[in-house]
Amino acid sequence: MSENEELTPSDNDESAENSTEIDAEELVEVIAEFERYRERLVNETMAAAQKAKLPQKAAMAKIEPELAKIDAGLDSLRTQLAAITTNN
């Protein structure tokens, strides 16, 4: 942008709108990645427990703290996404 050019309010609005769209898209991608990670963690843990002949309940108890962190992160991201999408 040259020195003589000025931003008009509509330019700022458009920039903010594009930024929000990008942020929303990024949040959707991160949420999807976390969901895949959570599913993979559960599936791999259950497969390992089955091979080791461990009870599923015991295996799930081992990963429960990690699942709680993932779920809390997902809730936070979904809240942020909802806030972004409702403000538009």
JSON list of C-alpha atoms in Angstrom, two decimals:
[
{"chain": "A", "resi": 1, "resn": "MET", "atom": "CA", "xyz": [0.00, 0.00, 0.00]},
{"chain": "A", "resi": 2, "resn": "SER", "atom": "CA", "xyz": [1.40, 3.41, -0.87]},
{"chain": "A", "resi": 3, "resn": "GLU", "atom": "CA", "xyz": [1.76, 6.28, 1.55]},
{"chain": "A", "resi": 4, "resn": "ASN", "atom": "CA", "xyz": [-1.10, 8.21, -0.03]},
{"chain": "A", "resi": 5, "resn": "GLU", "atom": "CA", "xyz": [-3.58, 5.34, 0.12]},
{"chain": "A", "resi": 6, "resn": "GLU", "atom": "CA", "xyz": [-5.94, 5.27, 3.04]},
{"chain": "A", "resi": 7, "resn": "LEU", "atom": "CA", "xyz": [-7.93, 2.40, 4.36]},
{"chain": "A", "resi": 8, "resn": "THR", "atom": "CA", "xyz": [-11.62, 2.97, 4.25]},
{"chain": "A", "resi": 9, "resn": "PRO", "atom": "CA", "xyz": [-13.94, 1.42, 6.83]},
{"chain": "A", "resi": 10, "resn": "SER", "atom": "CA", "xyz": [-15.18, -1.04, 4.19]},
{"chain": "A", "resi": 11, "resn": "ASP", "atom": "CA", "xyz": [-11.58, -2.17, 3.59]},
{"chain": "A", "resi": 12, "resn": "ASN", "atom": "CA", "xyz": [-11.19, -2.88, 7.29]},
{"chain": "A", "resi": 13, "resn": "ASP", "atom": "CA", "xyz": [-14.51, -4.74, 7.42]},
{"chain": "A", "resi": 14, "resn": "GLU", "atom": "CA", "xyz": [-13.54, -6.88, 4.46]},
{"chain": "A", "resi": 15, "resn": "SER", "atom": "CA", "xyz": [-10.17, -7.66, 6.00]},
{"chain": "A", "resi": 16, "resn": "ALA", "atom": "CA", "xyz": [-11.77, -8.60, 9.31]},
{"chain": "A", "resi": 17, "resn": "GLU", "atom": "CA", "xyz": [-14.35, -10.76, 7.54]},
{"chain": "A", "resi": 18, "resn": "ASN", "atom": "CA", "xyz": [-11.64, -12.61, 5.60]},
{"chain": "A", "resi": 19, "resn": "SER", "atom": "CA", "xyz": [-9.65, -13.07, 8.79]},
{"chain": "A", "resi": 20, "resn": "THR", "atom": "CA", "xyz": [-12.69, -14.52, 10.55]},
{"chain": "A", "resi": 21, "resn": "GLU", "atom": "CA", "xyz": [-13.29, -16.93, 7.68]},
{"chain": "A", "resi": 22, "resn": "ILE", "atom": "CA", "xyz": [-9.69, -18.08, 7.85]},
{"chain": "A", "resi": 23, "resn": "ASP", "atom": "CA", "xyz": [-9.84, -18.43, 11.62]},
{"chain": "A", "resi": 24, "resn": "ALA", "atom": "CA", "xyz": [-13.06, -20.45, 11.38]},
{"chain": "A", "resi": 25, "resn": "GLU", "atom": "CA", "xyz": [-11.57, -22.70, 8.71]},
{"chain": "A", "resi": 26, "resn": "GLU", "atom": "CA", "xyz": [-8.45, -23.22, 10.81]},
{"chain": "A", "resi": 27, "resn": "LEU", "atom": "CA", "xyz": [-10.53, -24.04, 13.87]},
{"chain": "A", "resi": 28, "resn": "VAL", "atom": "CA", "xyz": [-12.58, -26.57, 11.91]},
{"chain": "A", "resi": 29, "resn": "GLU", "atom": "CA", "xyz": [-9.34, -28.23, 10.74]},
{"chain": "A", "resi": 30, "resn": "VAL", "atom": "CA", "xyz": [-7.86, -28.32, 14.24]},
{"chain": "A", "resi": 31, "resn": "ILE", "atom": "CA", "xyz": [-11.09, -29.75, 15.67]},
{"chain": "A", "resi": 32, "resn": "ALA", "atom": "CA", "xyz": [-11.09, -32.48, 13.02]},
{"chain": "A", "resi": 33, "resn": "GLU", "atom": "CA", "xyz": [-7.44, -33.29, 13.76]},
{"chain": "A", "resi": 34, "resn": "PHE", "atom": "CA", "xyz": [-8.12, -33.55, 17.49]},
{"chain": "A", "resi": 35, "resn": "GLU", "atom": "CA", "xyz": [-11.13, -35.81, 16.83]},
{"chain": "A", "resi": 36, "resn": "ARG", "atom": "CA", "xyz": [-9.01, -38.09, 14.61]},
{"chain": "A", "resi": 37, "resn": "TYR", "atom": "CA", "xyz": [-6.25, -38.15, 17.23]},
{"chain": "A", "resi": 38, "resn": "ARG", "atom": "CA", "xyz": [-8.74, -39.06, 19.97]},
{"chain": "A", "resi": 39, "resn": "GLU", "atom": "CA", "xyz": [-10.24, -41.85, 17.88]},
{"chain": "A", "resi": 40, "resn": "ARG", "atom": "CA", "xyz": [-6.80, -43.20, 16.95]},
{"chain": "A", "resi": 41, "resn": "LEU", "atom": "CA", "xyz": [-5.68, -43.12, 20.59]},
{"chain": "A", "resi": 42, "resn": "VAL", "atom": "CA", "xyz": [-8.72, -45.12, 21.71]},
{"chain": "A", "resi": 43, "resn": "ASN", "atom": "CA", "xyz": [-8.46, -47.60, 18.83]},
{"chain": "A", "resi": 44, "resn": "GLU", "atom": "CA", "xyz": [-4.73, -48.20, 19.26]},
{"chain": "A", "resi": 45, "resn": "THR", "atom": "CA", "xyz": [-5.08, -48.54, 23.02]},
{"chain": "A", "resi": 46, "resn": "MET", "atom": "CA", "xyz": [-7.90, -51.06, 22.65]},
{"chain": "A", "resi": 47, "resn": "ALA", "atom": "CA", "xyz": [-5.93, -53.03, 20.06]},
{"chain": "A", "resi": 48, "resn": "ALA", "atom": "CA", "xyz": [-2.86, -53.12, 22.33]},
{"chain": "A", "resi": 49, "resn": "ALA", "atom": "CA", "xyz": [-4.99, -54.13, 25.32]},
{"chain": "A", "resi": 50, "resn": "GLN", "atom": "CA", "xyz": [-6.55, -56.94, 23.32]},
{"chain": "A", "resi": 51, "resn": "LYS", "atom": "CA", "xyz": [-3.12, -58.23, 22.22]},
{"chain": "A", "resi": 52, "resn": "ALA", "atom": "CA", "xyz": [-1.87, -58.06, 25.80]},
{"chain": "A", "resi": 53, "resn": "LYS", "atom": "CA", "xyz": [-5.09, -59.67, 27.02]},
{"chain": "A", "resi": 54, "resn": "LEU", "atom": "CA", "xyz": [-5.81, -56.75, 29.32]},
{"chain": "A", "resi": 55, "resn": "PRO", "atom": "CA", "xyz": [-9.36, -55.79, 30.23]},
{"chain": "A", "resi": 56, "resn": "GLN", "atom": "CA", "xyz": [-10.70, -52.91, 28.13]},
{"chain": "A", "resi": 57, "resn": "LYS", "atom": "CA", "xyz": [-11.82, -51.12, 31.28]},
{"chain": "A", "resi": 58, "resn": "ALA", "atom": "CA", "xyz": [-8.27, -51.09, 32.65]},
{"chain": "A", "resi": 59, "resn": "ALA", "atom": "CA", "xyz": [-6.87, -49.86, 29.32]},
{"chain": "A", "resi": 60, "resn": "MET", "atom": "CA", "xyz": [-9.43, -47.05, 29.14]},
{"chain": "A", "resi": 61, "resn": "ALA", "atom": "CA", "xyz": [-8.63, -46.06, 32.72]},
{"chain": "A", "resi": 62, "resn": "LYS", "atom": "CA", "xyz": [-4.98, -45.58, 31.69]},
{"chain": "A", "resi": 63, "resn": "ILE", "atom": "CA", "xyz": [-5.82, -43.15, 28.90]},
{"chain": "A", "resi": 64, "resn": "GLU", "atom": "CA", "xyz": [-8.73, -41.39, 30.62]},
{"chain": "A", "resi": 65, "resn": "PRO", "atom": "CA", "xyz": [-6.63, -38.38, 31.76]},
{"chain": "A", "resi": 66, "resn": "GLU", "atom": "CA", "xyz": [-5.42, -37.84, 28.19]},
{"chain": "A", "resi": 67, "resn": "LEU", "atom": "CA", "xyz": [-8.95, -38.23, 26.82]},
{"chain": "A", "resi": 68, "resn": "ALA", "atom": "CA", "xyz": [-10.20, -35.68, 29.35]},
{"chain": "A", "resi": 69, "resn": "LYS", "atom": "CA", "xyz": [-7.58, -33.16, 28.14]},
{"chain": "A", "resi": 70, "resn": "ILE", "atom": "CA", "xyz": [-8.51, -33.79, 24.52]},
{"chain": "A", "resi": 71, "resn": "ASP", "atom": "CA", "xyz": [-12.22, -33.44, 25.28]},
{"chain": "A", "resi": 72, "resn": "ALA", "atom": "CA", "xyz": [-11.62, -30.20, 27.19]},
{"chain": "A", "resi": 73, "resn": "GLY", "atom": "CA", "xyz": [-9.59, -28.85, 24.28]},
{"chain": "A", "resi": 74, "resn": "LEU", "atom": "CA", "xyz": [-12.31, -29.86, 21.82]},
{"chain": "A", "resi": 75, "resn": "ASP", "atom": "CA", "xyz": [-14.96, -28.14, 23.94]},
{"chain": "A", "resi": 76, "resn": "SER", "atom": "CA", "xyz": [-12.88, -24.97, 24.04]},
{"chain": "A", "resi": 77, "resn": "LEU", "atom": "CA", "xyz": [-12.27, -25.01, 20.29]},
{"chain": "A", "resi": 78, "resn": "ARG", "atom": "CA", "xyz": [-15.94, -25.64, 19.55]},
{"chain": "A", "resi": 79, "resn": "THR", "atom": "CA", "xyz": [-16.89, -22.73, 21.82]},
{"chain": "A", "resi": 80, "resn": "GLN", "atom": "CA", "xyz": [-14.44, -20.46, 19.97]},
{"chain": "A", "resi": 81, "resn": "LEU", "atom": "CA", "xyz": [-15.80, -21.62, 16.62]},
{"chain": "A", "resi": 82, "resn": "ALA", "atom": "CA", "xyz": [-19.38, -21.00, 17.75]},
{"chain": "A", "resi": 83, "resn": "ALA", "atom": "CA", "xyz": [-18.43, -17.50, 18.89]},
{"chain": "A", "resi": 84, "resn": "ILE", "atom": "CA", "xyz": [-16.79, -16.71, 15.56]},
{"chain": "A", "resi": 85, "resn": "THR", "atom": "CA", "xyz": [-19.62, -18.08, 13.45]},
{"chain": "A", "resi": 86, "resn": "THR", "atom": "CA", "xyz": [-22.40, -16.40, 15.46]},
{"chain": "A", "resi": 87, "resn": "ASN", "atom": "CA", "xyz": [-20.67, -13.00, 15.30]},
{"chain": "A", "resi": 88, "resn": "ASN", "atom": "CA", "xyz": [-20.84, -12.97, 11.51]}
]
